[in-house]
Coordinates of C-alpha atoms in Angstrom, one line a residue:
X1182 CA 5.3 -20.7 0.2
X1183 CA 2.1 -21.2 1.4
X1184 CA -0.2 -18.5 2.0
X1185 CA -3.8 -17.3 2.6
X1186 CA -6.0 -13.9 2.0
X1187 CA -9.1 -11.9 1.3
X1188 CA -11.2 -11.3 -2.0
X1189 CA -12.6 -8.0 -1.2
X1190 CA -12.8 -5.6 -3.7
X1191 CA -12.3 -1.5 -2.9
X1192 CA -15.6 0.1 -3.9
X1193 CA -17.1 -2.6 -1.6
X1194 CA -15.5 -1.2 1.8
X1195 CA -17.2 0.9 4.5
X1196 CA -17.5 4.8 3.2
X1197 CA -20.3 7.2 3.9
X1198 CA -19.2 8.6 0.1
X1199 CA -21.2 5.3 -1.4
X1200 CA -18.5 3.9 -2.4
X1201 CA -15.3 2.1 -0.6
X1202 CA -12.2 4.0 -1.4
X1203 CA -8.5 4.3 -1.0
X1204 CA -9.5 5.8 2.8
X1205 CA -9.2 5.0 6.4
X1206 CA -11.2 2.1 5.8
X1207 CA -8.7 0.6 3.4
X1208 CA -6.4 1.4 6.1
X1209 CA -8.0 -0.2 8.7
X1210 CA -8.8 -3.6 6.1
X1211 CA -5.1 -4.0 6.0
X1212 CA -5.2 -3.5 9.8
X1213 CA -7.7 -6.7 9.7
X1214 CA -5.8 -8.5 7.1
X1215 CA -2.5 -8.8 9.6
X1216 CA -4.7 -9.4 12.9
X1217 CA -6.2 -12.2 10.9
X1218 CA -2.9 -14.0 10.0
X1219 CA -3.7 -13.6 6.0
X1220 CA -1.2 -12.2 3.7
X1221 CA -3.0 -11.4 0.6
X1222 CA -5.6 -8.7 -0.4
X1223 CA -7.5 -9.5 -3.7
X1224 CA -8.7 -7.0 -5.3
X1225 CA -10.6 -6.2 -8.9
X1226 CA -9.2 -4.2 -11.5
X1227 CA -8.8 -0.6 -10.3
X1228 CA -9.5 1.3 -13.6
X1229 CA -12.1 4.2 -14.4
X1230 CA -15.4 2.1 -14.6
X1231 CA -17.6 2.4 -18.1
X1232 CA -20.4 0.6 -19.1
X1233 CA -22.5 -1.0 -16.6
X1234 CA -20.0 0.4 -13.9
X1235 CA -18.2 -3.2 -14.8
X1236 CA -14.0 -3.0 -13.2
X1237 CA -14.1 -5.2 -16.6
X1238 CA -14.7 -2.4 -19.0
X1239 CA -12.7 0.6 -18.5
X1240 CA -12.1 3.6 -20.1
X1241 CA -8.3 2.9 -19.9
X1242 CA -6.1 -0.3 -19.0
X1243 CA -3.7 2.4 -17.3
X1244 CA -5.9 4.6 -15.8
X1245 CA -6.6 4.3 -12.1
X1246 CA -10.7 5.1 -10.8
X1247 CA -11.4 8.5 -9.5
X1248 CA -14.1 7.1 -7.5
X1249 CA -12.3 5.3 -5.6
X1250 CA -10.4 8.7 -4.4
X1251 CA -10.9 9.4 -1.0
X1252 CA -12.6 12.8 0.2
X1253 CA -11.6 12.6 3.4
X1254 CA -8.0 12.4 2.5
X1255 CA -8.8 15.9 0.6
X1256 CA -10.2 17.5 3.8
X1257 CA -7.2 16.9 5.5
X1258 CA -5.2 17.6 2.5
X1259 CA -6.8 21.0 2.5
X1260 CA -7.5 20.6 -0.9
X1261 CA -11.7 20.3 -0.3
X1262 CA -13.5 22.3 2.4
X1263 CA -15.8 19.9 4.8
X1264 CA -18.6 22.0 4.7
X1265 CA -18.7 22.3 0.7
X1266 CA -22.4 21.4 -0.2
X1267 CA -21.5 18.7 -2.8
X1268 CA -19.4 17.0 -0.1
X1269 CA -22.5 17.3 2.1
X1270 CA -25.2 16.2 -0.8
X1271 CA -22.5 13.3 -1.3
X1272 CA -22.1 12.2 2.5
X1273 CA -26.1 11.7 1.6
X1274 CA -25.7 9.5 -0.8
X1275 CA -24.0 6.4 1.4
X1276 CA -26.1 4.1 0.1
X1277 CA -26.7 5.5 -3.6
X1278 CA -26.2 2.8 -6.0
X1279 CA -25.8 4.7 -9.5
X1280 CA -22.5 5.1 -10.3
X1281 CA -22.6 7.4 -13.0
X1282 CA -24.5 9.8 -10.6
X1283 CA -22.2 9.2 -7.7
X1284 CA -19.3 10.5 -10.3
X1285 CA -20.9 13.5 -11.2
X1286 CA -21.0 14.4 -7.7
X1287 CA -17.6 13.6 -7.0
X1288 CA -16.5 15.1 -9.8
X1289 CA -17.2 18.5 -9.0
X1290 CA -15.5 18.1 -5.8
X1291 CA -12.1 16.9 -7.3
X1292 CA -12.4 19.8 -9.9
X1293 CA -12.7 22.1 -6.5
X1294 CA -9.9 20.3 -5.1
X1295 CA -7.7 20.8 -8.5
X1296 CA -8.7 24.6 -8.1
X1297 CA -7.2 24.4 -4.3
X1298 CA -4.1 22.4 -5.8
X1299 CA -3.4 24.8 -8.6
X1300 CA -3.9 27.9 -6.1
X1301 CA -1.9 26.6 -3.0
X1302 CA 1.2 24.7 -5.4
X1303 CA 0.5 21.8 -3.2
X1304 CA -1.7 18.6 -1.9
X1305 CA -1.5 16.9 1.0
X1306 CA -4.0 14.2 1.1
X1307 CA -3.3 12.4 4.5
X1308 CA -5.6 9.6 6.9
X1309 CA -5.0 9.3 10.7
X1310 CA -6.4 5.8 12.2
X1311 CA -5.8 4.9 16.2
X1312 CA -5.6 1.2 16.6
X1313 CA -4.9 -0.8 19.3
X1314 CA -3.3 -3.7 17.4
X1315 CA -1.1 -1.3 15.4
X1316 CA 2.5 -2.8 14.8
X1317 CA 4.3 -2.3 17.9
X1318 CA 6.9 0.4 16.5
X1319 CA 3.9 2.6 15.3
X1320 CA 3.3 3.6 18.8
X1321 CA -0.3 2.4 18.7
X1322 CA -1.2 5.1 15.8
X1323 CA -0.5 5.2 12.3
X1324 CA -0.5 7.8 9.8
X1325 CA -0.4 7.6 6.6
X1326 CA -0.3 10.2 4.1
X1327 CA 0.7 11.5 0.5
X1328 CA 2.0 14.8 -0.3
X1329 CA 2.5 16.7 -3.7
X1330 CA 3.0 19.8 -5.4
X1331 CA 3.2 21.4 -8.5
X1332 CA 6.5 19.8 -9.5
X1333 CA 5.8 16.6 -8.3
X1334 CA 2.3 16.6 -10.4
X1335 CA 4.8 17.7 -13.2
X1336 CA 7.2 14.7 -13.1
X1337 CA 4.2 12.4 -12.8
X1338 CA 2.8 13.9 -15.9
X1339 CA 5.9 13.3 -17.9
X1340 CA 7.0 9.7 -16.6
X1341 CA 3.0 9.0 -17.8
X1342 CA 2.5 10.6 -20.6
X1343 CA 2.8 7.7 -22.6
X1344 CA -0.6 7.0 -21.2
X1345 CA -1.8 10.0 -19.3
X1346 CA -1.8 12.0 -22.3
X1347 CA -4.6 10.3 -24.4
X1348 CA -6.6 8.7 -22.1
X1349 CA -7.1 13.0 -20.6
X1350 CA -7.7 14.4 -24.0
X1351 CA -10.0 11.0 -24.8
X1352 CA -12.2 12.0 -20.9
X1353 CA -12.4 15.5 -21.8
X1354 CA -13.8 14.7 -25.5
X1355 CA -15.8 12.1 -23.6
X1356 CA -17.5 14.6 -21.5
X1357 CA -17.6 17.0 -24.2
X1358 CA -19.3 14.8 -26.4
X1359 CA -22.3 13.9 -23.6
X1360 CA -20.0 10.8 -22.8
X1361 CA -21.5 9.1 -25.9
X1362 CA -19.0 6.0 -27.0
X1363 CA -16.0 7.9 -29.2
X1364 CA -17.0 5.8 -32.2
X1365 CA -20.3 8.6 -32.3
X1366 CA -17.7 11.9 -32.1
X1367 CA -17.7 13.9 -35.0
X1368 CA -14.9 12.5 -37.5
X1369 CA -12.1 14.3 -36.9
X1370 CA -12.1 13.5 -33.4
X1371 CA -13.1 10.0 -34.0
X1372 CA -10.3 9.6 -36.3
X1373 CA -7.5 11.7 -34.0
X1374 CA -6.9 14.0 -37.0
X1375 CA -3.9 16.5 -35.7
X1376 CA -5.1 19.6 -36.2
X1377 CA -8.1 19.0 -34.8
X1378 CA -6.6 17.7 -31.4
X1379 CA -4.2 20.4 -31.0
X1380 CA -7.5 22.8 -31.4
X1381 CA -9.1 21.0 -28.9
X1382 CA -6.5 20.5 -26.8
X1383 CA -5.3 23.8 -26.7
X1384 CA -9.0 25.2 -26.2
X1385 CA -9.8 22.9 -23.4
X1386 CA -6.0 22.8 -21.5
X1387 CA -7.7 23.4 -17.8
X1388 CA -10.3 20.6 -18.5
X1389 CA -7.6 18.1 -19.7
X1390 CA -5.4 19.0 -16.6
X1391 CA -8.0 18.4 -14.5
X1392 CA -8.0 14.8 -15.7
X1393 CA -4.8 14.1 -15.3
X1394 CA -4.8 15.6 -11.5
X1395 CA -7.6 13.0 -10.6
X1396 CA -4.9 10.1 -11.9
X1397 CA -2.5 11.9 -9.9
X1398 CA -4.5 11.8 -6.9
X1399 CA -5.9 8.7 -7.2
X1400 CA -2.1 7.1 -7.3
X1401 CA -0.9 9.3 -4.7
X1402 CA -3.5 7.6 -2.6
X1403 CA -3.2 4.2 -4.1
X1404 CA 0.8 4.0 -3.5
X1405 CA 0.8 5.1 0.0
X1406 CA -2.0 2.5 0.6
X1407 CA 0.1 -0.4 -1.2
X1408 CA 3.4 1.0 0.7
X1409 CA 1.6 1.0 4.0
X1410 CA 0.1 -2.9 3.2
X1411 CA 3.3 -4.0 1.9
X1412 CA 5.0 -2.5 5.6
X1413 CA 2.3 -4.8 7.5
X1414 CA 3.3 -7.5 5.6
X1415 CA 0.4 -7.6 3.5
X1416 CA 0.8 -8.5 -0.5
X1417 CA -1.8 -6.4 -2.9
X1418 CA -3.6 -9.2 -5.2
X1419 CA -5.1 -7.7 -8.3
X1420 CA -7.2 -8.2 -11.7
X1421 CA -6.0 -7.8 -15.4
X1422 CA -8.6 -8.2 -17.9
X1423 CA -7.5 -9.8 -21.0
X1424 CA -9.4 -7.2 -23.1
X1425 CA -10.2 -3.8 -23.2
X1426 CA -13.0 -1.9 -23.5
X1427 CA -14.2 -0.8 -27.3
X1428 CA -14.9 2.4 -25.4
X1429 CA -11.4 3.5 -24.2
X1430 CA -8.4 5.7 -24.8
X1431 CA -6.3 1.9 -25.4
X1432 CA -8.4 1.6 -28.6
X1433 CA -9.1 5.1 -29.7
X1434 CA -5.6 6.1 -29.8
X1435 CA -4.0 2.5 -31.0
X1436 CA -6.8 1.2 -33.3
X1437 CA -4.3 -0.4 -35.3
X1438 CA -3.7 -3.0 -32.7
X1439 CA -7.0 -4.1 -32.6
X1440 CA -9.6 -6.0 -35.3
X1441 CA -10.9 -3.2 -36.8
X1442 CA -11.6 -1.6 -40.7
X1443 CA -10.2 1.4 -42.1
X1444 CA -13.2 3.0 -40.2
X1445 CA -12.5 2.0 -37.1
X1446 CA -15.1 0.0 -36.8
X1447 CA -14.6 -3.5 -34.8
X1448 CA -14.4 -6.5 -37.7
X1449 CA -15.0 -9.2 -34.6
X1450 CA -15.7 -9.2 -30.9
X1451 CA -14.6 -11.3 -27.9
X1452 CA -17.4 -13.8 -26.0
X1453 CA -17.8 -17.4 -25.5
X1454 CA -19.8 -20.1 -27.5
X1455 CA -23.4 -21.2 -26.1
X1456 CA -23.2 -23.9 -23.3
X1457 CA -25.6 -25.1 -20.6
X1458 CA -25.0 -22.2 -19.0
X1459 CA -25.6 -19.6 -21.9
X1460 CA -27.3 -21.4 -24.6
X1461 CA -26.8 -18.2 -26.9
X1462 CA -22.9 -18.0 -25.8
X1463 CA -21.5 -14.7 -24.1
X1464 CA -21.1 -11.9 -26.3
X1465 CA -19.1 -9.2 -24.0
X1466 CA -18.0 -7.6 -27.2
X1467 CA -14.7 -6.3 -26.7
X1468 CA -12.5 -6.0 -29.5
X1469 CA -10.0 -8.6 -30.6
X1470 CA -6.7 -8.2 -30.7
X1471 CA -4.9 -8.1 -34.4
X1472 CA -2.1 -10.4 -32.8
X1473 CA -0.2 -10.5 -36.1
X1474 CA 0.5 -6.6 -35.3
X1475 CA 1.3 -7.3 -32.2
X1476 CA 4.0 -10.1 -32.9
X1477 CA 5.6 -7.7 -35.3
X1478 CA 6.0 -5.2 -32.4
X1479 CA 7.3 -7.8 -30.3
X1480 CA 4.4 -7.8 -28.2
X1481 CA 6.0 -4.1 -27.0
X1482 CA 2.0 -3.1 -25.7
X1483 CA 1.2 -6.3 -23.6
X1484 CA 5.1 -6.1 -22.3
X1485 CA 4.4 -2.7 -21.0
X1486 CA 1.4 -3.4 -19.9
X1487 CA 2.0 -6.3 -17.5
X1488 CA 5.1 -4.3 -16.7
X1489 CA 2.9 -1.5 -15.3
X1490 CA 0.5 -3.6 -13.3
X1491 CA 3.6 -5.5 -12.0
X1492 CA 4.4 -1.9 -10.5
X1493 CA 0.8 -1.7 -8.9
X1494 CA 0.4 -4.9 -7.5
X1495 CA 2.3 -8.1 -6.0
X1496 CA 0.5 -10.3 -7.7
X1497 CA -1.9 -9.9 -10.9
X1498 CA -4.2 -12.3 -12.4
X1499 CA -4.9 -12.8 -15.8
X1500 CA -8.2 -13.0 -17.1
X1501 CA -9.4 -15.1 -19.5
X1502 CA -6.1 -16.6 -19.9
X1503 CA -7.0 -20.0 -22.2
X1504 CA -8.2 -16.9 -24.8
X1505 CA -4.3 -16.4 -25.5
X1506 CA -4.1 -19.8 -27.3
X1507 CA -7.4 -19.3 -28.8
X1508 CA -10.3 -17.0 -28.8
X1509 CA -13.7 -16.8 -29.7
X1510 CA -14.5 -14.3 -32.4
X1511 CA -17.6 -13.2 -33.5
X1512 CA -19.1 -11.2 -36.1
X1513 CA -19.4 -7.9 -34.7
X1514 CA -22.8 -7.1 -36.4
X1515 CA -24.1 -10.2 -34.2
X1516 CA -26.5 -10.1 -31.5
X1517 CA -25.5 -13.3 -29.7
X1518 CA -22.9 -15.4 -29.7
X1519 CA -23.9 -18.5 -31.7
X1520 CA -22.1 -17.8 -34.8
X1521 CA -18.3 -17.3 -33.6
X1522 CA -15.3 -18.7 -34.5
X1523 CA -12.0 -20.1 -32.8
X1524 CA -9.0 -17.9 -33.9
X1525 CA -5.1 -18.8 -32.6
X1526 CA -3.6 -16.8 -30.1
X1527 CA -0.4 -15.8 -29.9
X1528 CA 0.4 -18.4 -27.1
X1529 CA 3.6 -18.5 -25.5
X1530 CA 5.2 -16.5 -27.7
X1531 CA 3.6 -13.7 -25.8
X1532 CA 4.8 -15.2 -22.7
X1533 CA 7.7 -15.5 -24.0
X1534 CA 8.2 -12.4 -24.7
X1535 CA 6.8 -11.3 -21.1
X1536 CA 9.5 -14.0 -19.3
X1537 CA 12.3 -12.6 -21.0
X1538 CA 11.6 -9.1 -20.5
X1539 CA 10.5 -9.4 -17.0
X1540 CA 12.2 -12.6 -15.8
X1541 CA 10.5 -12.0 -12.0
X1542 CA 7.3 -11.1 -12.6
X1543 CA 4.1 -13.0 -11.0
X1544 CA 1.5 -14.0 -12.7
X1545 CA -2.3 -16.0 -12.1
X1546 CA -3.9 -17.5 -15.0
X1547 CA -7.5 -17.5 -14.9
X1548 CA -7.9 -21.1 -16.3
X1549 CA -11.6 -21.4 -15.6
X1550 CA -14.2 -23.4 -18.0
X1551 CA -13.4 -25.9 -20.7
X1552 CA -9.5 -25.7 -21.4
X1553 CA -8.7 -27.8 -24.5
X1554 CA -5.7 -30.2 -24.5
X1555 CA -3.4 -26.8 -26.2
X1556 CA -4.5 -24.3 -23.2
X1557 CA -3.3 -26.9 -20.7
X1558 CA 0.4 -27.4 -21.9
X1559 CA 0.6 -23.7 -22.3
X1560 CA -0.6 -23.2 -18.8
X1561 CA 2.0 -25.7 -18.0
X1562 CA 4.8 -24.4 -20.0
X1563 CA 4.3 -20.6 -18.7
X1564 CA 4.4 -22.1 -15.2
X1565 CA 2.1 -19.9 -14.0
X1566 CA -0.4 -21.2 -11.4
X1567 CA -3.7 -22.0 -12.1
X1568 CA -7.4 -21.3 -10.3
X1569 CA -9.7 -23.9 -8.3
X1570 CA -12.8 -23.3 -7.1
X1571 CA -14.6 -25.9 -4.8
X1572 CA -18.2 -24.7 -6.5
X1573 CA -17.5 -26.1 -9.2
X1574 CA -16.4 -29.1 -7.7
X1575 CA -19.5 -31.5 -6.5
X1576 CA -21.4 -32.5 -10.4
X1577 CA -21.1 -36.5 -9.8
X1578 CA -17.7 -37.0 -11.1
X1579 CA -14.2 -37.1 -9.7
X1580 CA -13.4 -33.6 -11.0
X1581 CA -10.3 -31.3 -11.2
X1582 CA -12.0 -28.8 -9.2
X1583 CA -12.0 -31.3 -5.7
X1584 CA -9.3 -31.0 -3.7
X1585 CA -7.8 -33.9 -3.8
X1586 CA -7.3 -33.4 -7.7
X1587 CA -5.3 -29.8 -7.1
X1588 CA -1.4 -29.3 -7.3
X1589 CA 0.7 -26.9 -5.1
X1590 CA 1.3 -24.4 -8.1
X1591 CA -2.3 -22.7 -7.6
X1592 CA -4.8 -20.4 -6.4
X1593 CA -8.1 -22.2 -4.4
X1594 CA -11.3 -20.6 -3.9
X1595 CA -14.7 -21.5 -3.1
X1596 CA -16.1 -19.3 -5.5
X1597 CA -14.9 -16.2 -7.3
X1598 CA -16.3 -12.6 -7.5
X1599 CA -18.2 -13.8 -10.5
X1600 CA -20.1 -17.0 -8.5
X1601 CA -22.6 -17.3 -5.9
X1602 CA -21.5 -16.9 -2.7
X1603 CA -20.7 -20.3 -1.0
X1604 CA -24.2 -20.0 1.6
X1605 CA -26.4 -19.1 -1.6
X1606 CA -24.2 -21.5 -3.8
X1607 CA -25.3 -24.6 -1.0
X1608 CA -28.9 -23.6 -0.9
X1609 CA -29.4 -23.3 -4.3
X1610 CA -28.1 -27.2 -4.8
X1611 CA -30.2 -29.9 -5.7
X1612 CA -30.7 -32.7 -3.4
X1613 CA -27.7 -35.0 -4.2
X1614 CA -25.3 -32.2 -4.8
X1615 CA -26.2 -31.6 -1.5
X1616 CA -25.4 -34.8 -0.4
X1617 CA -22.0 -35.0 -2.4
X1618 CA -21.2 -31.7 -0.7
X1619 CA -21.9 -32.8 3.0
X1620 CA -20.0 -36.5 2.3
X1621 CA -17.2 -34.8 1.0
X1622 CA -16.9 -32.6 3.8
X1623 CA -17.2 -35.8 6.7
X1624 CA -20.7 -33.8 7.6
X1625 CA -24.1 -35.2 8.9
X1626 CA -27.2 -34.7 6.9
X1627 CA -28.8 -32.2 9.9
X1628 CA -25.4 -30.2 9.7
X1629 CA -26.3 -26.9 9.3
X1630 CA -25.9 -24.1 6.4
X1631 CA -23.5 -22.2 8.4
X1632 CA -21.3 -25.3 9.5
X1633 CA -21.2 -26.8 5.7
X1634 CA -19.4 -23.0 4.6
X1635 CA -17.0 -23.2 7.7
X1636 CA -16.2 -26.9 6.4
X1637 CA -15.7 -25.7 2.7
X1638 CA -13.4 -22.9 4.3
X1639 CA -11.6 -25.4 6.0
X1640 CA -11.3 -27.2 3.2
X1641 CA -9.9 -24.6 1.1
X1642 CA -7.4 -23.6 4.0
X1643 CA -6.5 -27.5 3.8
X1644 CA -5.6 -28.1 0.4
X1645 CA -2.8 -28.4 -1.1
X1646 CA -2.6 -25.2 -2.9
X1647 CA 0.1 -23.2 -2.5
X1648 CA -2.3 -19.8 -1.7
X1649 CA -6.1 -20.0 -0.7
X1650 CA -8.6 -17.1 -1.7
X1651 CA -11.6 -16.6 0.5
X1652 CA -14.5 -13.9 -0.4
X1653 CA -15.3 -12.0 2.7
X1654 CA -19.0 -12.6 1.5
X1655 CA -18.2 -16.1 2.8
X1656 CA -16.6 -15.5 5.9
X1657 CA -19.5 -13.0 6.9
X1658 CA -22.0 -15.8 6.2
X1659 CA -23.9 -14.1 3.3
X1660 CA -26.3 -15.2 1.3
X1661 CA -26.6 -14.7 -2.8
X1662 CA -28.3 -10.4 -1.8
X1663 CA -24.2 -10.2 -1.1
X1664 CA -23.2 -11.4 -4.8
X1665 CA -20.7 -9.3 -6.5
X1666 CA -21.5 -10.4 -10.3
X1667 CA -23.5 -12.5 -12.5
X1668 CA -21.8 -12.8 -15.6
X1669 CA -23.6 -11.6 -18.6
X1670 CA -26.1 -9.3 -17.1
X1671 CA -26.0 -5.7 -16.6
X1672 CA -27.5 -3.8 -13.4
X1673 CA -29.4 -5.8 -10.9
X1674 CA -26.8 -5.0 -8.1
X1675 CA -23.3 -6.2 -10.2
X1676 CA -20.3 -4.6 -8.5
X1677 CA -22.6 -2.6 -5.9
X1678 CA -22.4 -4.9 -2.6
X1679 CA -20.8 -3.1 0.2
X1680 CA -20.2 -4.2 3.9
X1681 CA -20.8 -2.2 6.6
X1682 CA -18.7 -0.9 9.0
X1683 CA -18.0 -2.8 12.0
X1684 CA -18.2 -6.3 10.4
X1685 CA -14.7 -7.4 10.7
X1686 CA -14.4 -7.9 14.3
X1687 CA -11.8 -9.5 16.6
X1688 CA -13.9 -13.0 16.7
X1689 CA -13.6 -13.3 12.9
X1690 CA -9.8 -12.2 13.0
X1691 CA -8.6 -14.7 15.6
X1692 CA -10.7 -18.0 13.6
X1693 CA -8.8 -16.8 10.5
X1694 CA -5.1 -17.0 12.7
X1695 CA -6.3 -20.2 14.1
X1696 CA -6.9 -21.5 10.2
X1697 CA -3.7 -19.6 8.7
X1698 CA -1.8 -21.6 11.7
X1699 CA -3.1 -25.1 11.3
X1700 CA -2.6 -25.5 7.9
X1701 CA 0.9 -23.2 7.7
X1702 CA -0.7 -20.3 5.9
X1703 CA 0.5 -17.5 8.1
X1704 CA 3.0 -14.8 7.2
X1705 CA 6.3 -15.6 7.2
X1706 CA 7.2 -13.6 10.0
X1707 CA 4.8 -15.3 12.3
X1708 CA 6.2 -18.6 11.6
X1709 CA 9.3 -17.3 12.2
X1710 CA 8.4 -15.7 15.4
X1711 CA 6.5 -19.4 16.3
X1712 CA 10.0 -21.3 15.9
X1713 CA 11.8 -18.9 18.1
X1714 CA 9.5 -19.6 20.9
X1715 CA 9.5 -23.2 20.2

């Protein structure tokens, strides 16, 4: 089935909190997203953000981020008073750009807010948006809202716990220990000895609640959002990253799954080998996985783990996905990545494994970059559907990446949270690029910027792909100060851009319909609704 939507991340909608969040505004994106004709919203992976504030390197692959809880929703709630003076110092920071600051701020609200929880024996977190174009049976307004007590915090607790428990006892040591990376605690927390946890645990009980009543909020929130999307016909698109961070609960509590010594100490680390692009290689330095522990346990962690994030979202991409054939290991004492190795991956036994235990699940595989001749019949023999993107289309030769190259079984983009965005993309091509670009499109050589990103939009929407991705950075017409990432850097603006209220308007929406029409992209229902008037 054909389809079309949106690349927009969360943290990167309209908030005067400085950062998007699960809010009115996410509401009234979804609003957009139907108005527009699209039926997908892309997102990047929702979990508590770490190092360099990267979606990429969380402190849990379960975990949900409590940044992205919305205050609002706890005014209405009557869990957080409006006139609280962090809420005010916060509504001060909309344009703050530090994350780790904008959490300590936040965090003392939702401590406040688990306080008003704990005393009242209930939450109500709830959003009201009027809209015009509301679905018809609405009556013009919708409200959305989630509700929970004491027992309801309680069942969530349990049916978690399998996470929830460790990655709240691994925050609170975090925070205990100056959030320095677990692999600097003192040994006995370092190396989960029991009596030492139960100590802890028992000495710091309200702390370690208080962690698991920000996930508890943060997936009351996110569920009624998903719900209210899914009502409006609207599918939620997100991000698994292959790997997880070295610091997170994932490793600290299962370090036996994962390349390490009898330390815990990692043996090797993920990255890429040097290429034009990097001549020292990518060394993101995540920890491998020991796949021959994994095979013995029937794969039981990545099972469960797709599982869960086929319960959060309609559709999840995996990262990285060529590095489950093979993967690039480095020494972990390394400073670049010139001295790696290839290791086999599991392959499709993992998939497998994933097929059989979830026949219906729906996968992406991220098969960006070099893919040897192995990657592409496993890509093939998992069935999944693979990425394009029209960037990397125009070098000089007749590449995979052009459109008339794709098959229906994939995902097209122009570029990807982690490229330029198409206008800084064209500007930044050489001459003939430019050239290859503007022939390829059937455009003159006095066409302008804006009408050579419409054309690669159109292009996109025209392909043969069986669902097209466009990053609202490209349908605003923004230049490279709108980028999301540039892989392999830290800071500089990564994951920070924002748009401001007011940007989606009705001009935008109806181009989009027109698109999702022409080239049979719209929602089911609207074609349905199209061959009952014809």
């Amino acid at each position: 089935m054909r389809a079309c939507g949106i690349l927009c991340h969360i943290s990167s909608l309209p908030s005067p909190y400085g950062i998007g969040t699960l809010g009115k505004e996410a509401y009234r994106f979804v609003d957009f997203l139907r108005r527009a004709g699209q039926g997908y919203w892309q997102i990047l992976p929702v979990g508590p953000t770490g190092f360099g504030d990267s979606p990429y390197q969380s402190y849990s692959a379960f975990a949900g981020n409590p940044l992205l809880i919305d205050i609002d929703m706890l005014i209405a709630g009557g869990l957080v008073d409006e006139n609280d003076n962090d809420v005010k110092l916060l509504r001060s920071k909309e344009k703050f750009a530090d994350f780790g600051q904008l959490f300590s701020f936040k965090r003392l609200i939702l401590a406040k807010a688990h306080g008003a929880f704990t005393a009242k024996g209930t939450a109500v977190s709830g959003v009201s948006v009027s809209d015009k174009s509301a679905p018809a049976n609405s009556g013009n307004v919708h409200k959305k809202s989630c509700c929970g007590d004491l027992a309801d915090f309680s069942a969530f607790c349990r049916k978690n716990a399998w996470w929830l428990d460790d990655y709240a006892l691994f925050m609170s040591l975090k925070y205990h220990f100056k959030q320095v990376m677990w692999t600097l605690w003192e040994d006995k927390y370092r190396l989960r000895e029991k009596q030492a946890l139960q100590e802890y645990s028992a000495a710091h009980a309200a702390d370690i609640e208080q962690w698991k009543f920000m996930q508890y909020e943060f997936f009351l929130q996110y569920r009624a959002l998903k719900k209210y999307a899914n009502k409006c016909g609207i599918k939620i698109y997100g991000d698994m990253p292959i790997y997880v961070s070295m610091d997170s609960s994932d490793i600290w509590a299962n370090p036996e799954m994962f390349m390490l010594d009898g330390d815990c100490r990692p043996v090797s680390v993920a990255g890429c080998p040097p290429d034009d692009f990097a001549p020292t290689g990518q060394l993101w330095g995540n920890p491998l996985y020991d796949w021959d522990y994994m095979e013995d346990d029937c794969y039981k962690w990545w099972v469960t783990r797709v599982k869960y994030s086929a319960e959060l979202f309609d559709l999840t991409r995996i990262d990285h996905f060529r590095g489950f054939e093979s993967f690039y290991a480095i020494p972990a004492e390394d400073d670049t990545a010139e001295h790696g190795k290839w290791l086999k991956g599991p392959g499709m036994k993992l998939f497998k494994a994933i097929k059989s235990e979830l026949p219906g699940v729906k996968l992406v595989a991220e098969d960006l970059g070099f893919l040897t001749e192995d990657v592409v019949t496993m890509l093939a023999e998992a069935g999944y559907p693979g990425m394009k993107v029209l960037e990397f289309g125009f070098g000089g030769d007749d590449s995979g990446y052009l459109p008339h190259n794709y098959d229906k079984n994939s995902v097209v983009y122009i570029g990807t949270h982690d490229n330029e965005t198409a206008l800084g993309w064209y500007r930044g091509c050489d001459k003939e690029t430019k050239k290859r670009i503007r022939r390829y499109l059937g455009l003159s050589k006095k066409a302008e910027d804006g009408k050579i990103v419409a054309h690669l939009i159109r292009t996109a929407y025209a392909s043969v792909s069986d669902l097209c991705i466009i990053q609202l950075q490209d349908l605003l017409l923004l230049d490279n100060s709108a980028r999301m990432n540039v892989p392999s850097t830290i800071g500089g603006g990564n994951w920070q851009w924002r748009f401001p209220a007011g940007a989606l308007n009705e001009k935008l929406a109806r181009a989009l319909r027109r698109l999702a029409k022409t080239y049979y992209r719209e929602r089911q229902e609207e074609r349905k609704q199209e061959a009952r008037k014809g």
